Amino acid sequence: MSDETSAETPICSAKGCRADAVWVLAWNNPKIHTPERRKTWLACGEHREHLSQFLGVRGFLKDVVTLAEWESAGSAADR
Ligand SMILES: [Zn+2]
């Protein structure tokens, strides 16, 4: 899976999915990231649950917000 995102046309991070992203999943892997660091995955409506479960079972998931909310919040997370 890729965590690369594009500022132009945000697309779902799920493998093989080319749908427009609607959700931002903010996550952190404590083994490789400092606590305040946030990686982001994008998800369409269909994959939000799948991707958040993937991160959730590993204890990585920090936040799930809509893309509009995320951008208006002006987060400094990696993109
Ligand atoms: Zn998707």
mmCIF file of N, CA and C in Angstrom, residues 11-79:
data_model
loop_
_atom_site.group_PDB
_atom_site.id
_atom_site.type_symbol
_atom_site.label_atom_id
_atom_site.label_comp_id
_atom_site.label_asym_id
_atom_site.label_seq_id
_atom_site.Cartn_x
_atom_site.Cartn_y
_atom_site.Cartn_z
ATOM 1 N N ILE A 11 -6.919 10.862 -4.376
ATOM 2 C CA ILE A 11 -7.503 9.577 -4.744
ATOM 3 C C ILE A 11 -7.352 8.613 -3.583
ATOM 4 N N CYS A 12 -8.313 7.750 -3.443
ATOM 5 C CA CYS A 12 -8.322 6.726 -2.397
ATOM 6 C C CYS A 12 -7.005 5.947 -2.365
ATOM 7 N N SER A 13 -6.493 5.689 -1.149
ATOM 8 C CA SER A 13 -5.229 4.965 -0.983
ATOM 9 C C SER A 13 -5.387 3.446 -1.067
ATOM 10 N N ALA A 14 -6.602 2.965 -1.111
ATOM 11 C CA ALA A 14 -6.809 1.514 -1.166
ATOM 12 C C ALA A 14 -6.219 0.965 -2.463
ATOM 13 N N LYS A 15 -5.638 -0.232 -2.356
ATOM 14 C CA LYS A 15 -4.973 -0.820 -3.505
ATOM 15 C C LYS A 15 -5.935 -0.981 -4.681
ATOM 16 N N GLY A 16 -5.533 -0.444 -5.824
ATOM 17 C CA GLY A 16 -6.325 -0.602 -7.035
ATOM 18 C C GLY A 16 -7.517 0.322 -7.156
ATOM 19 N N CYS A 17 -7.776 1.118 -6.134
ATOM 20 C CA CYS A 17 -8.940 2.003 -6.163
ATOM 21 C C CYS A 17 -8.539 3.356 -6.744
ATOM 22 N N ARG A 18 -9.323 3.845 -7.687
ATOM 23 C CA ARG A 18 -9.036 5.153 -8.290
ATOM 24 C C ARG A 18 -10.140 6.155 -7.976
ATOM 25 N N ALA A 19 -10.942 5.847 -6.994
ATOM 26 C CA ALA A 19 -12.055 6.734 -6.657
ATOM 27 C C ALA A 19 -11.547 7.988 -5.949
ATOM 28 N N ASP A 20 -12.309 9.045 -6.054
ATOM 29 C CA ASP A 20 -11.963 10.280 -5.353
ATOM 30 C C ASP A 20 -11.994 10.046 -3.845
ATOM 31 N N ALA A 21 -11.006 10.585 -3.164
ATOM 32 C CA ALA A 21 -10.963 10.453 -1.712
ATOM 33 C C ALA A 21 -11.976 11.380 -1.066
ATOM 34 N N VAL A 22 -12.604 10.895 -0.027
ATOM 35 C CA VAL A 22 -13.555 11.690 0.740
ATOM 36 C C VAL A 22 -13.069 11.841 2.177
ATOM 37 N N TRP A 23 -12.300 10.836 2.622
ATOM 38 C CA TRP A 23 -11.863 10.778 4.025
ATOM 39 C C TRP A 23 -10.349 10.816 4.128
ATOM 40 N N VAL A 24 -9.894 11.374 5.239
ATOM 41 C CA VAL A 24 -8.473 11.340 5.571
ATOM 42 C C VAL A 24 -8.300 10.522 6.848
ATOM 43 N N LEU A 25 -7.452 9.516 6.779
ATOM 44 C CA LEU A 25 -7.130 8.715 7.957
ATOM 45 C C LEU A 25 -5.737 9.118 8.422
ATOM 46 N N ALA A 26 -5.673 9.689 9.602
ATOM 47 C CA ALA A 26 -4.389 10.118 10.151
ATOM 48 C C ALA A 26 -3.877 9.019 11.063
ATOM 49 N N TRP A 27 -2.612 8.613 10.858
ATOM 50 C CA TRP A 27 -2.100 7.497 11.649
ATOM 51 C C TRP A 27 -0.642 7.704 11.996
ATOM 52 N N ASN A 28 -0.182 6.873 12.901
ATOM 53 C CA ASN A 28 1.175 6.974 13.416
ATOM 54 C C ASN A 28 1.628 5.584 13.837
ATOM 55 N N ASN A 29 2.779 5.186 13.363
ATOM 56 C CA ASN A 29 3.366 3.920 13.789
ATOM 57 C C ASN A 29 4.435 4.225 14.837
ATOM 58 N N PRO A 30 4.152 3.933 16.096
ATOM 59 C CA PRO A 30 5.075 4.323 17.175
ATOM 60 C C PRO A 30 6.458 3.691 17.048
ATOM 61 N N LYS A 31 6.564 2.618 16.281
ATOM 62 C CA LYS A 31 7.882 1.993 16.109
ATOM 63 C C LYS A 31 8.791 2.804 15.195
ATOM 64 N N ILE A 32 8.205 3.539 14.268
ATOM 65 C CA ILE A 32 9.037 4.274 13.306
ATOM 66 C C ILE A 32 8.791 5.775 13.289
ATOM 67 N N HIS A 33 7.730 6.226 13.942
ATOM 68 C CA HIS A 33 7.415 7.652 13.918
ATOM 69 C C HIS A 33 7.456 8.238 15.318
ATOM 70 N N THR A 34 7.844 9.496 15.411
ATOM 71 C CA THR A 34 7.719 10.186 16.689
ATOM 72 C C THR A 34 6.228 10.394 16.962
ATOM 73 N N PRO A 35 5.857 10.534 18.242
ATOM 74 C CA PRO A 35 4.431 10.540 18.612
ATOM 75 C C PRO A 35 3.600 11.611 17.920
ATOM 76 N N GLU A 36 4.195 12.772 17.642
ATOM 77 C CA GLU A 36 3.408 13.854 17.054
ATOM 78 C C GLU A 36 3.318 13.758 15.533
ATOM 79 N N ARG A 37 4.065 12.849 14.945
ATOM 80 C CA ARG A 37 4.060 12.699 13.494
ATOM 81 C C ARG A 37 2.744 12.081 13.036
ATOM 82 N N ARG A 38 2.254 12.535 11.883
ATOM 83 C CA ARG A 38 1.037 11.953 11.321
ATOM 84 C C ARG A 38 1.254 11.597 9.869
ATOM 85 N N LYS A 39 1.038 10.336 9.577
ATOM 86 C CA LYS A 39 0.968 9.908 8.195
ATOM 87 C C LYS A 39 -0.503 9.937 7.804
ATOM 88 N N THR A 40 -0.764 10.088 6.521
ATOM 89 C CA THR A 40 -2.165 10.112 6.115
ATOM 90 C C THR A 40 -2.432 9.153 4.968
ATOM 91 N N TRP A 41 -3.576 8.507 5.061
ATOM 92 C CA TRP A 41 -4.120 7.743 3.958
ATOM 93 C C TRP A 41 -5.415 8.416 3.570
ATOM 94 N N LEU A 42 -5.714 8.325 2.300
ATOM 95 C CA LEU A 42 -6.977 8.858 1.816
ATOM 96 C C LEU A 42 -7.910 7.694 1.517
ATOM 97 N N ALA A 43 -9.167 7.920 1.715
ATOM 98 C CA ALA A 43 -10.131 6.852 1.456
ATOM 99 C C ALA A 43 -11.389 7.388 0.808
ATOM 100 N N CYS A 44 -11.918 6.608 -0.125
ATOM 101 C CA CYS A 44 -13.249 6.906 -0.658
ATOM 102 C C CYS A 44 -14.272 6.385 0.353
ATOM 103 N N GLY A 45 -15.528 6.654 0.102
ATOM 104 C CA GLY A 45 -16.570 6.203 1.021
ATOM 105 C C GLY A 45 -16.578 4.700 1.195
ATOM 106 N N GLU A 46 -16.249 4.005 0.128
ATOM 107 C CA GLU A 46 -16.296 2.546 0.153
ATOM 108 C C GLU A 46 -15.169 1.923 0.976
ATOM 109 N N HIS A 47 -14.008 2.568 0.992
ATOM 110 C CA HIS A 47 -12.833 1.967 1.637
ATOM 111 C C HIS A 47 -12.486 2.541 3.008
ATOM 112 N N ARG A 48 -13.228 3.520 3.446
ATOM 113 C CA ARG A 48 -12.913 4.131 4.736
ATOM 114 C C ARG A 48 -12.871 3.083 5.843
ATOM 115 N N GLU A 49 -13.890 2.227 5.865
ATOM 116 C CA GLU A 49 -13.962 1.244 6.937
ATOM 117 C C GLU A 49 -12.827 0.228 6.837
ATOM 118 N N HIS A 50 -12.571 -0.245 5.631
ATOM 119 C CA HIS A 50 -11.508 -1.234 5.422
ATOM 120 C C HIS A 50 -10.148 -0.680 5.865
ATOM 121 N N LEU A 51 -9.835 0.515 5.426
ATOM 122 C CA LEU A 51 -8.532 1.101 5.748
ATOM 123 C C LEU A 51 -8.435 1.463 7.226
ATOM 124 N N SER A 52 -9.520 1.949 7.798
ATOM 125 C CA SER A 52 -9.436 2.320 9.212
ATOM 126 C C SER A 52 -9.345 1.070 10.089
ATOM 127 N N GLN A 53 -9.945 -0.021 9.649
ATOM 128 C CA GLN A 53 -9.784 -1.272 10.398
ATOM 129 C C GLN A 53 -8.350 -1.774 10.319
ATOM 130 N N PHE A 54 -7.769 -1.681 9.131
ATOM 131 C CA PHE A 54 -6.389 -2.104 8.924
ATOM 132 C C PHE A 54 -5.462 -1.377 9.896
ATOM 133 N N LEU A 55 -5.646 -0.075 10.010
ATOM 134 C CA LEU A 55 -4.814 0.718 10.913
ATOM 135 C C LEU A 55 -5.232 0.515 12.369
ATOM 136 N N GLY A 56 -6.536 0.381 12.572
ATOM 137 C CA GLY A 56 -7.062 0.264 13.930
ATOM 138 C C GLY A 56 -6.576 -0.980 14.651
ATOM 139 N N VAL A 57 -6.547 -2.128 13.965
ATOM 140 C CA VAL A 57 -6.130 -3.361 14.635
ATOM 141 C C VAL A 57 -4.655 -3.312 15.018
ATOM 142 N N ARG A 58 -3.879 -2.485 14.322
ATOM 143 C CA ARG A 58 -2.463 -2.334 14.657
ATOM 144 C C ARG A 58 -2.222 -1.238 15.697
ATOM 145 N N GLY A 59 -3.291 -0.533 16.046
ATOM 146 C CA GLY A 59 -3.155 0.538 17.022
ATOM 147 C C GLY A 59 -2.537 1.803 16.446
ATOM 148 N N PHE A 60 -2.571 1.933 15.112
ATOM 149 C CA PHE A 60 -1.935 3.078 14.456
ATOM 150 C C PHE A 60 -2.894 4.238 14.242
ATOM 151 N N LEU A 61 -4.185 3.938 14.168
ATOM 152 C CA LEU A 61 -5.140 4.957 13.741
ATOM 153 C C LEU A 61 -5.349 6.027 14.806
ATOM 154 N N LYS A 62 -5.199 7.286 14.400
ATOM 155 C CA LYS A 62 -5.354 8.397 15.329
ATOM 156 C C LYS A 62 -6.634 9.173 15.091
ATOM 157 N N ASP A 63 -6.984 9.362 13.826
ATOM 158 C CA ASP A 63 -8.080 10.255 13.518
ATOM 159 C C ASP A 63 -8.651 9.942 12.139
ATOM 160 N N VAL A 64 -9.953 10.117 12.016
ATOM 161 C CA VAL A 64 -10.597 10.006 10.710
ATOM 162 C C VAL A 64 -11.455 11.240 10.518
ATOM 163 N N VAL A 65 -11.129 12.026 9.512
ATOM 164 C CA VAL A 65 -11.901 13.241 9.245
ATOM 165 C C VAL A 65 -12.173 13.329 7.753
ATOM 166 N N THR A 66 -13.144 14.136 7.377
ATOM 167 C CA THR A 66 -13.393 14.321 5.955
ATOM 168 C C THR A 66 -12.248 15.121 5.353
ATOM 169 N N LEU A 67 -12.045 14.926 4.064
ATOM 170 C CA LEU A 67 -10.974 15.638 3.369
ATOM 171 C C LEU A 67 -11.158 17.152 3.497
ATOM 172 N N ALA A 68 -12.384 17.603 3.385
ATOM 173 C CA ALA A 68 -12.668 19.036 3.503
ATOM 174 C C ALA A 68 -12.268 19.573 4.880
ATOM 175 N N GLU A 69 -12.604 18.797 5.908
ATOM 176 C CA GLU A 69 -12.230 19.192 7.273
ATOM 177 C C GLU A 69 -10.719 19.247 7.429
ATOM 178 N N TRP A 70 -10.062 18.202 6.917
ATOM 179 C CA TRP A 70 -8.617 18.100 7.035
ATOM 180 C C TRP A 70 -7.936 19.291 6.397
ATOM 181 N N GLU A 71 -8.383 19.636 5.189
ATOM 182 C CA GLU A 71 -7.749 20.741 4.479
ATOM 183 C C GLU A 71 -8.053 22.083 5.127
ATOM 184 N N SER A 72 -9.255 22.232 5.636
ATOM 185 C CA SER A 72 -9.584 23.506 6.285
ATOM 186 C C SER A 72 -8.844 23.633 7.608
ATOM 187 N N ALA A 73 -8.485 22.504 8.216
ATOM 188 C CA ALA A 73 -7.725 22.533 9.467
ATOM 189 C C ALA A 73 -6.263 22.911 9.201
ATOM 190 N N GLY A 74 -5.833 22.790 7.935
ATOM 191 C CA GLY A 74 -4.483 23.171 7.584
ATOM 192 C C GLY A 74 -3.417 22.365 8.291
ATOM 193 N N SER A 75 -3.662 21.093 8.443
ATOM 194 C CA SER A 75 -2.714 20.241 9.164
ATOM 195 C C SER A 75 -1.348 20.207 8.480
ATOM 196 N N ALA A 76 -0.315 20.100 9.286
ATOM 197 C CA ALA A 76 1.052 20.052 8.781
ATOM 198 C C ALA A 76 1.544 18.622 8.617
ATOM 199 N N ALA A 77 0.666 17.676 8.609
ATOM 200 C CA ALA A 77 1.073 16.269 8.472
ATOM 201 C C ALA A 77 1.722 16.011 7.121
ATOM 202 N N ASP A 78 2.466 14.950 7.038
ATOM 203 C CA ASP A 78 3.101 14.554 5.769
ATOM 204 C C ASP A 78 2.044 14.324 4.705
ATOM 205 N N ARG A 79 2.397 14.683 3.513
ATOM 206 C CA ARG A 79 1.466 14.416 2.420
ATOM 207 C C ARG A 79 2.191 13.712 1.295
#
